[in-house]
XYZ file of N, CA and C in Angstrom:
621
model
N 46.852 32.479 118.421
C 47.364 33.410 119.437
C 48.570 34.195 118.922
N 49.154 33.751 117.812
C 50.294 34.481 117.281
C 51.592 34.100 117.954
N 52.618 34.898 117.702
C 53.935 34.640 118.268
C 54.380 35.788 119.161
N 55.335 35.494 120.034
C 55.955 36.498 120.893
C 57.461 36.275 120.860
N 58.202 37.329 121.140
C 59.656 37.223 121.208
C 60.076 37.263 122.666
N 60.742 36.203 123.104
C 61.136 36.037 124.498
C 62.646 36.005 124.625
N 63.113 36.232 125.834
C 64.504 36.056 126.179
C 64.601 35.748 127.659
N 65.723 35.181 128.057
C 65.960 34.865 129.469
C 67.293 35.482 129.859
N 67.332 36.141 131.016
C 68.586 36.771 131.416
C 68.696 36.901 132.928
N 69.888 37.221 133.353
C 70.194 37.557 134.750
C 70.322 39.074 134.830
N 69.554 39.681 135.692
C 69.597 41.132 135.829
C 70.865 41.579 136.549
N 71.412 42.696 136.123
C 72.468 43.367 136.872
C 71.763 44.331 137.835
N 71.875 44.124 139.147
C 71.082 44.892 140.110
C 71.583 46.326 140.284
N 70.787 47.084 141.027
C 71.188 48.460 141.358
C 72.263 48.441 142.438
N 73.151 49.436 142.411
C 73.164 50.604 141.527
C 73.865 50.356 140.195
N 74.383 49.145 139.999
C 75.205 48.866 138.826
C 74.396 48.918 137.524
N 73.168 48.375 137.559
C 72.386 48.286 136.344
C 72.096 49.637 135.715
N 71.585 50.573 136.511
C 71.269 51.896 135.977
C 72.514 52.637 135.523
N 73.597 52.480 136.283
C 74.846 53.156 135.910
C 75.320 52.696 134.533
N 75.348 51.386 134.312
C 75.832 50.867 133.028
C 74.862 51.183 131.895
N 73.565 51.186 132.178
C 72.603 51.543 131.140
C 72.782 53.007 130.718
N 72.997 53.888 131.695
C 73.211 55.303 131.373
C 74.508 55.504 130.599
N 75.532 54.759 130.948
C 76.772 54.855 130.183
C 76.560 54.365 128.756
N 75.800 53.298 128.589
C 75.500 52.803 127.241
C 74.772 53.880 126.433
N 73.832 54.568 127.068
C 73.142 55.666 126.399
C 74.117 56.782 126.035
N 75.058 57.056 126.930
C 75.995 58.159 126.705
C 76.930 57.887 125.531
N 77.120 56.633 125.194
C 77.969 56.291 124.054
C 77.206 56.383 122.728
N 75.894 56.654 122.813
C 75.095 56.835 121.615
C 74.382 55.598 121.121
N 74.256 54.576 121.969
C 73.551 53.357 121.574
C 72.046 53.632 121.601
N 71.366 53.635 120.450
C 69.951 54.005 120.406
C 69.014 53.000 121.065
N 69.510 51.786 121.330
C 68.664 50.754 121.926
C 68.792 50.682 123.444
N 69.662 51.505 124.009
C 69.973 51.390 125.438
C 68.748 51.581 126.321
N 67.843 52.479 125.940
C 66.698 52.777 126.799
C 65.767 51.587 126.965
N 65.756 50.698 125.982
C 64.855 49.552 126.048
C 65.524 48.263 126.461
N 66.820 48.355 126.825
C 67.561 47.152 127.187
C 68.343 47.403 128.474
N 67.666 47.424 129.618
C 68.396 47.541 130.874
C 69.406 46.406 131.045
N 70.346 46.630 131.916
C 71.575 45.845 131.974
C 71.349 44.407 132.434
N 72.030 43.457 131.764
C 71.777 42.048 132.025
C 72.910 41.179 131.486
N 72.852 39.904 131.871
C 73.663 38.847 131.266
C 72.691 37.875 130.612
N 72.815 37.680 129.319
C 71.875 36.853 128.568
C 72.077 35.363 128.840
N 70.955 34.662 129.030
C 70.958 33.197 129.091
C 70.297 32.595 127.855
N 69.276 33.260 127.339
C 68.629 32.861 126.090
C 68.443 34.117 125.252
N 69.081 34.200 124.082
C 68.922 35.388 123.244
C 67.507 35.484 122.694
N 67.144 36.616 122.102
C 65.787 36.792 121.584
C 65.339 35.604 120.730
N 64.183 35.043 121.107
C 63.690 33.824 120.473
C 62.192 33.960 120.228
N 61.769 33.788 118.986
C 60.349 33.884 118.651
C 59.680 32.531 118.871
N 58.578 32.555 119.611
C 57.848 31.325 119.920
C 56.352 31.561 119.760
N 55.587 30.482 119.667
C 54.135 30.593 119.684
C 53.684 31.017 121.078
N 52.764 31.963 121.125
C 52.277 32.433 122.425
C 51.670 31.297 123.239
N 51.105 30.313 122.547
C 50.478 29.188 123.249
C 51.483 28.323 124.004
N 52.775 28.479 123.693
C 53.795 27.659 124.355
C 54.291 28.278 125.656
N 53.805 29.464 126.006
C 54.294 30.147 127.210
C 54.159 29.312 128.487
N 53.025 28.661 128.751
C 52.937 27.855 129.978
C 54.016 26.774 130.049
N 54.286 26.101 128.944
C 55.310 25.053 128.938
C 56.696 25.651 129.139
N 56.939 26.812 128.564
C 58.235 27.476 128.738
C 58.430 27.878 130.190
N 57.403 28.429 130.810
C 57.509 28.835 132.212
C 57.727 27.628 133.119
N 57.053 26.525 132.838
C 57.269 25.302 133.625
C 58.719 24.826 133.476
N 59.219 24.871 132.261
C 60.604 24.454 131.998
C 61.593 25.337 132.762
N 61.398 26.645 132.716
C 62.309 27.559 133.405
C 62.247 27.376 134.917
N 61.064 27.089 135.437
C 60.931 26.821 136.874
C 61.739 25.586 137.265
N 61.738 24.575 136.418
C 62.513 23.363 136.697
C 64.010 23.648 136.659
N 64.435 24.461 135.698
C 65.857 24.833 135.629
C 66.254 25.614 136.885
N 65.430 26.577 137.263
C 65.732 27.389 138.442
C 65.779 26.544 139.709
N 64.916 25.533 139.782
C 64.873 24.675 140.963
C 66.182 23.942 141.173
N 66.909 23.688 140.088
C 68.182 22.984 140.178
C 69.331 23.930 140.519
N 69.094 25.225 140.398
C 70.156 26.202 140.602
C 70.302 26.614 142.055
N 71.458 27.150 142.367
C 71.738 27.685 143.695
C 72.415 29.039 143.532
N 72.262 29.942 144.505
C 72.889 31.263 144.398
C 74.388 31.156 144.131
N 74.900 32.083 143.347
C 76.336 32.128 143.084
C 76.786 33.572 142.950
N 78.062 33.778 143.136
C 78.638 35.119 143.081
C 78.982 35.475 141.638
N 78.672 36.719 141.277
C 79.073 37.251 139.981
C 79.951 38.474 140.196
N 81.016 38.546 139.425
C 81.894 39.723 139.483
C 82.209 40.191 138.075
N 82.079 41.493 137.870
C 82.416 42.138 136.604
C 83.720 42.883 136.763
N 84.527 42.882 135.720
C 85.804 43.593 135.788
C 86.317 43.907 134.389
N 86.510 45.192 134.114
C 87.120 45.608 132.861
C 86.240 45.375 131.645
N 86.798 45.658 130.477
C 86.032 45.579 129.236
C 86.640 44.589 128.249
N 85.811 44.182 127.314
C 86.238 43.312 126.223
C 85.427 43.658 124.990
N 85.703 43.014 123.876
C 84.969 43.272 122.653
C 84.917 42.022 121.785
N 83.856 41.916 120.980
C 83.743 40.845 120.000
C 84.169 41.321 118.608
N 84.582 42.563 118.502
C 85.036 43.070 117.201
C 86.293 42.336 116.763
N 86.479 42.105 115.469
C 85.634 42.514 114.337
C 84.514 41.529 114.004
N 84.422 40.414 114.741
C 83.403 39.413 114.443
C 82.000 39.958 114.633
N 81.820 40.744 115.702
C 80.514 41.318 116.013
C 80.742 42.694 116.649
N 79.951 43.711 116.291
C 80.186 45.076 116.779
C 79.675 45.294 118.197
N 80.349 44.669 119.155
C 79.918 44.712 120.555
C 81.108 45.003 121.455
N 80.902 45.914 122.420
C 81.838 46.126 123.521
C 81.092 45.773 124.796
N 81.774 45.111 125.720
C 81.101 44.614 126.914
C 81.988 44.726 128.143
N 81.344 44.582 129.302
C 82.057 44.421 130.561
C 82.215 42.928 130.808
N 83.427 42.526 131.205
C 83.733 41.111 131.395
C 83.063 40.520 132.637
N 82.572 39.303 132.502
C 82.165 38.499 133.659
C 83.378 37.662 134.054
N 84.006 37.997 135.176
C 85.230 37.297 135.572
C 84.996 36.285 136.691
N 83.810 36.301 137.261
C 83.436 35.290 138.259
C 81.959 34.976 138.061
N 81.624 33.697 138.012
C 80.249 33.281 137.795
C 79.969 32.833 136.377
N 80.965 32.879 135.505
C 80.727 32.531 134.099
C 80.366 31.057 133.920
N 80.972 30.181 134.714
C 80.672 28.751 134.562
C 79.227 28.448 134.973
N 78.733 29.141 135.998
C 77.339 28.962 136.415
C 76.388 29.486 135.346
N 76.729 30.623 134.740
C 75.917 31.158 133.644
C 75.886 30.178 132.476
N 77.040 29.604 132.163
C 77.119 28.665 131.051
C 76.253 27.432 131.320
N 76.260 26.936 132.550
C 75.431 25.787 132.902
C 73.951 26.134 132.773
N 73.561 27.312 133.264
C 72.162 27.719 133.202
C 71.676 27.858 131.761
N 72.462 28.551 130.926
C 71.991 28.763 129.558
C 71.894 27.446 128.790
N 72.770 26.511 129.098
C 72.689 25.208 128.439
C 71.422 24.473 128.840
N 71.070 24.563 130.123
C 69.845 23.913 130.596
C 68.614 24.601 130.017
N 68.636 25.922 129.926
C 67.503 26.652 129.362
C 67.270 26.222 127.915
N 68.353 26.053 127.155
C 68.249 25.712 125.733
C 68.258 24.208 125.473
N 68.085 23.407 126.493
C 68.183 21.955 126.359
C 67.336 21.439 125.194
N 67.905 20.504 124.460
C 67.245 19.985 123.257
C 65.881 19.369 123.550
N 65.677 18.906 124.772
C 64.403 18.291 125.115
C 63.378 19.305 125.600
N 63.783 20.571 125.735
C 62.894 21.599 126.265
C 62.153 22.382 125.200
N 61.289 23.311 125.622
C 60.435 24.055 124.685
C 61.119 25.227 123.989
N 62.343 25.579 124.402
C 63.063 26.669 123.730
C 64.438 26.199 123.262
N 64.489 24.971 122.763
C 65.739 24.434 122.227
C 66.162 25.249 121.018
N 67.430 25.667 120.990
C 67.941 26.410 119.841
C 69.455 26.400 119.859
N 70.042 26.584 118.694
C 71.480 26.708 118.569
C 71.856 28.187 118.641
N 73.088 28.458 119.028
C 73.576 29.832 119.102
C 74.394 30.163 117.862
N 74.363 31.424 117.482
C 75.147 31.871 116.331
C 76.637 31.824 116.634
N 76.992 32.126 117.911
C 78.375 32.096 118.356
C 78.461 31.288 119.646
N 79.634 30.757 120.006
C 79.787 30.074 121.290
C 79.384 30.988 122.446
N 78.764 30.418 123.470
C 78.281 31.218 124.598
C 79.436 31.852 125.356
N 79.306 33.148 125.599
C 80.322 33.917 126.326
C 79.590 34.942 127.190
N 79.375 34.646 128.481
C 78.615 35.587 129.317
C 79.303 36.942 129.399
N 78.515 38.003 129.289
C 79.054 39.355 129.280
C 77.926 40.341 129.536
N 78.296 41.598 129.758
C 77.322 42.674 129.925
C 77.599 43.712 128.840
N 76.710 43.792 127.855
C 76.918 44.690 126.727
C 76.817 46.148 127.161
N 77.773 46.975 126.697
C 77.730 48.412 126.973
C 77.730 49.236 125.679
N 77.889 48.583 124.541
C 77.805 49.266 123.244
C 77.593 48.218 122.171
N 76.682 48.522 121.235
C 76.374 47.551 120.181
C 75.976 48.275 118.906
N 76.715 48.032 117.841
C 76.339 48.543 116.536
C 76.408 50.040 116.376
N 77.301 50.698 117.097
C 77.458 52.146 116.997
C 78.801 52.447 116.325
N 79.071 53.712 115.952
C 80.335 54.027 115.275
C 81.565 53.564 116.048
N 82.598 53.215 115.305
C 83.814 52.674 115.900
C 84.410 53.596 116.961
N 84.359 54.898 116.726
C 84.925 55.839 117.702
C 84.195 55.744 119.042
N 82.872 55.596 118.986
C 82.090 55.467 120.213
C 82.348 54.121 120.875
N 82.530 53.075 120.076
C 82.860 51.761 120.633
C 84.202 51.831 121.363
N 85.152 52.502 120.760
C 86.464 52.661 121.390
C 86.340 53.400 122.717
N 85.497 54.435 122.735
C 85.324 55.215 123.960
C 84.710 54.357 125.064
N 83.724 53.541 124.722
C 83.120 52.644 125.707
C 84.163 51.679 126.265
N 84.972 51.127 125.376
C 85.998 50.170 125.776
C 86.994 50.815 126.741
N 87.381 52.046 126.452
C 88.405 52.730 127.251
C 87.850 53.292 128.552
N 86.663 53.904 128.494
C 86.150 54.608 129.673
C 85.668 53.678 130.779
N 85.335 52.436 130.446
C 84.903 51.482 131.472
C 85.935 50.379 131.711
N 87.164 50.626 131.269
C 88.223 49.616 131.402
C 88.527 49.279 132.858
N 88.268 50.204 133.768
C 88.548 49.978 135.190
C 87.289 49.643 135.983
N 86.193 49.379 135.313
C 84.933 49.147 136.016
C 84.963 47.831 136.797
N 84.406 47.857 138.009
C 84.320 46.668 138.865
C 82.959 46.645 139.550
N 82.380 45.467 139.690
C 81.137 45.287 140.438
C 81.018 43.818 140.824
N 80.326 43.538 141.933
C 80.136 42.157 142.374
C 78.857 42.055 143.198
N 78.177 40.911 143.095
C 76.966 40.667 143.860
C 76.645 39.175 143.773
N 75.599 38.763 144.510
C 75.169 37.363 144.491
C 73.942 37.200 143.611
N 73.976 36.218 142.721
C 72.857 35.924 141.832
C 71.914 34.952 142.540
N 70.636 35.307 142.603
C 69.645 34.475 143.282
C 68.580 33.916 142.349
N 68.742 34.123 141.038
C 67.767 33.613 140.094
C 67.909 34.298 138.748
N 66.974 34.029 137.860
C 66.971 34.657 136.541
C 65.531 34.989 136.186
N 65.302 35.527 134.989
C 63.957 35.967 134.649
C 63.657 35.787 133.170
N 62.368 35.707 132.882
C 61.851 35.631 131.512
C 61.368 37.018 131.113
N 61.716 37.437 129.898
C 61.338 38.744 129.388
C 60.632 38.599 128.049
N 59.797 39.589 127.731
C 59.115 39.628 126.438
C 59.362 40.983 125.793
N 59.630 40.969 124.502
C 59.850 42.210 123.771
C 58.520 42.738 123.241
N 58.224 44.009 123.561
C 56.991 44.619 123.104
C 57.096 45.107 121.666
N 55.958 45.548 121.132
C 55.929 46.089 119.775
C 56.778 47.349 119.655
N 57.029 48.007 120.795
C 57.852 49.216 120.811
C 59.344 48.907 120.896
N 59.689 47.621 120.903
C 61.088 47.222 120.969
C 61.645 47.124 122.362
N 60.864 47.480 123.370
C 61.320 47.453 124.756
C 61.072 46.075 125.362
N 62.071 45.597 126.096
C 61.948 44.302 126.782
C 61.377 44.523 128.175
N 60.388 43.696 128.534
C 59.721 43.840 129.833
C 59.716 42.514 130.589
N 59.862 42.642 131.892
C 59.870 41.468 132.750
C 58.534 40.747 132.689
N 58.582 39.454 132.425
C 57.386 38.622 132.399
C 57.258 37.793 133.677
N 58.375 37.203 134.117
C 58.320 36.364 135.331
C 59.718 36.140 135.879
N 59.837 36.193 137.206
C 61.091 35.889 137.893
C 61.119 34.408 138.273
N 62.331 33.836 138.239
C 62.512 32.434 138.622
C 63.652 32.340 139.639
N 63.318 32.352 140.937
C 64.356 32.251 141.967
C 64.944 30.851 142.025
N 66.197 30.775 142.420
C 66.863 29.485 142.548
C 66.337 28.702 143.742
N 66.447 27.372 143.663
C 66.200 26.490 144.787
C 64.771 26.003 144.879
N 64.616 24.790 145.413
C 63.281 24.211 145.583
C 62.592 24.813 146.795
N 61.256 24.904 146.701
C 60.504 25.505 147.793
C 60.282 24.538 148.950
N 60.199 23.240 148.647
C 59.893 22.288 149.715
C 60.761 21.033 149.617
N 61.823 21.109 148.823
C 62.699 19.967 148.678
C 62.207 18.938 147.680
N 60.994 19.152 147.143
C 60.451 18.167 146.212
C 59.967 18.807 144.922
N 59.228 19.905 145.043
C 58.646 20.530 143.862
C 59.376 21.825 143.540
N 59.606 22.125 142.270
C 60.268 23.365 141.901
C 59.371 24.567 142.173
N 59.958 25.730 142.461
C 59.151 26.923 142.670
C 58.424 27.279 141.381
N 57.211 27.811 141.478
C 56.421 28.068 140.289
C 56.867 29.291 139.505
N 57.798 30.045 140.024
C 58.152 31.309 139.380
C 57.315 32.406 140.005
N 57.825 33.597 140.047
C 57.130 34.708 140.669
C 56.462 35.525 139.578
N 55.131 35.573 139.533
C 54.473 36.297 138.453
C 54.734 37.785 138.522
N 54.658 38.419 137.360
C 54.908 39.848 137.300
C 53.826 40.610 138.041
N 54.174 41.821 138.504
C 53.234 42.730 139.120
C 53.355 44.048 138.379
N 52.310 44.842 138.405
C 52.346 46.120 137.706
C 52.051 47.243 138.682
N 52.927 48.258 138.682
C 52.695 49.373 139.591
C 51.783 50.397 138.927
N 51.523 51.501 139.609
C 50.580 52.478 139.106
C 51.053 53.132 137.824
N 52.348 53.168 137.618
C 52.887 53.780 136.407
C 52.870 52.824 135.235
N 52.440 51.563 135.497
C 52.371 50.590 134.424
C 53.684 49.888 134.168
N 54.678 50.059 135.052
C 55.965 49.414 134.884
C 55.946 48.078 135.596
N 56.402 47.038 134.941
C 56.482 45.729 135.571
C 57.426 45.808 136.741
N 56.994 45.243 137.886
C 57.739 45.431 139.117
C 57.687 44.161 139.932
N 58.768 43.803 140.587
C 58.800 42.613 141.419
C 59.029 43.031 142.860
N 58.013 42.814 143.680
C 58.108 43.106 145.104
C 58.510 44.554 145.343
N 58.018 45.448 144.500
C 58.267 46.864 144.710
C 59.609 47.351 144.240
N 60.396 46.489 143.610
C 61.724 46.887 143.179
C 61.711 47.229 141.699
N 62.539 48.188 141.311
C 62.657 48.517 139.894
C 63.162 47.293 139.153
N 62.576 46.991 138.016
C 62.920 45.758 137.323
C 63.654 46.044 136.018
N 64.579 45.141 135.648
C 65.234 45.256 134.353
C 64.279 44.807 133.267
N 64.579 45.143 132.024
C 63.626 44.882 130.966
C 64.192 44.145 129.775
N 65.370 43.574 129.829
C 65.833 43.040 128.569
C 66.854 41.953 128.611
N 66.682 40.952 127.742
C 67.756 40.077 127.417
C 68.106 40.196 125.946
N 69.182 40.659 125.578
C 69.652 40.866 124.225
C 70.906 41.691 124.367
N 71.434 42.169 123.249
C 72.606 43.018 123.362
C 72.188 44.382 123.864
């Protein structure tokens, strides 16, 4: 069956998601169009396609243990010079994100992996572009603020075109107090865009 590249992330909802994605494009990031706005829980990970059912079962179990939490973004930060990234800070909800990503990557699970750097939840707004553009991103969004309630996370797959697409949503909480929710399968609208319950969907977990 070959391999697929997967990631897990928390979507930044509208109107914040589109606004930040457009700003990322405006700074000259060539990957912005294929990476709608998100907070990564599992970075891009190559797996055997045959392992997808086990991965989805694992993510459903993680989601079943989770409960909604508040997320707030405020101001900008950077990983430079260690990594060429400028981001919007997660100032509320970071501990919940850290717990989720640890459970997703659990050593006993199907997507166990180590991280290149210590986990630091953030929303990337510039990656791998000229320093002047990185500086502009850092300065122009320094006063940015947004807040909302997180109700789950999602599994994404990267296509051959480099674009990340929603594969399945995983809402928090058990459905009947005993069994974890199975995850919400993707739907496709007439335009061929993956869509959940008629809502525009984000497409990426990565920088």
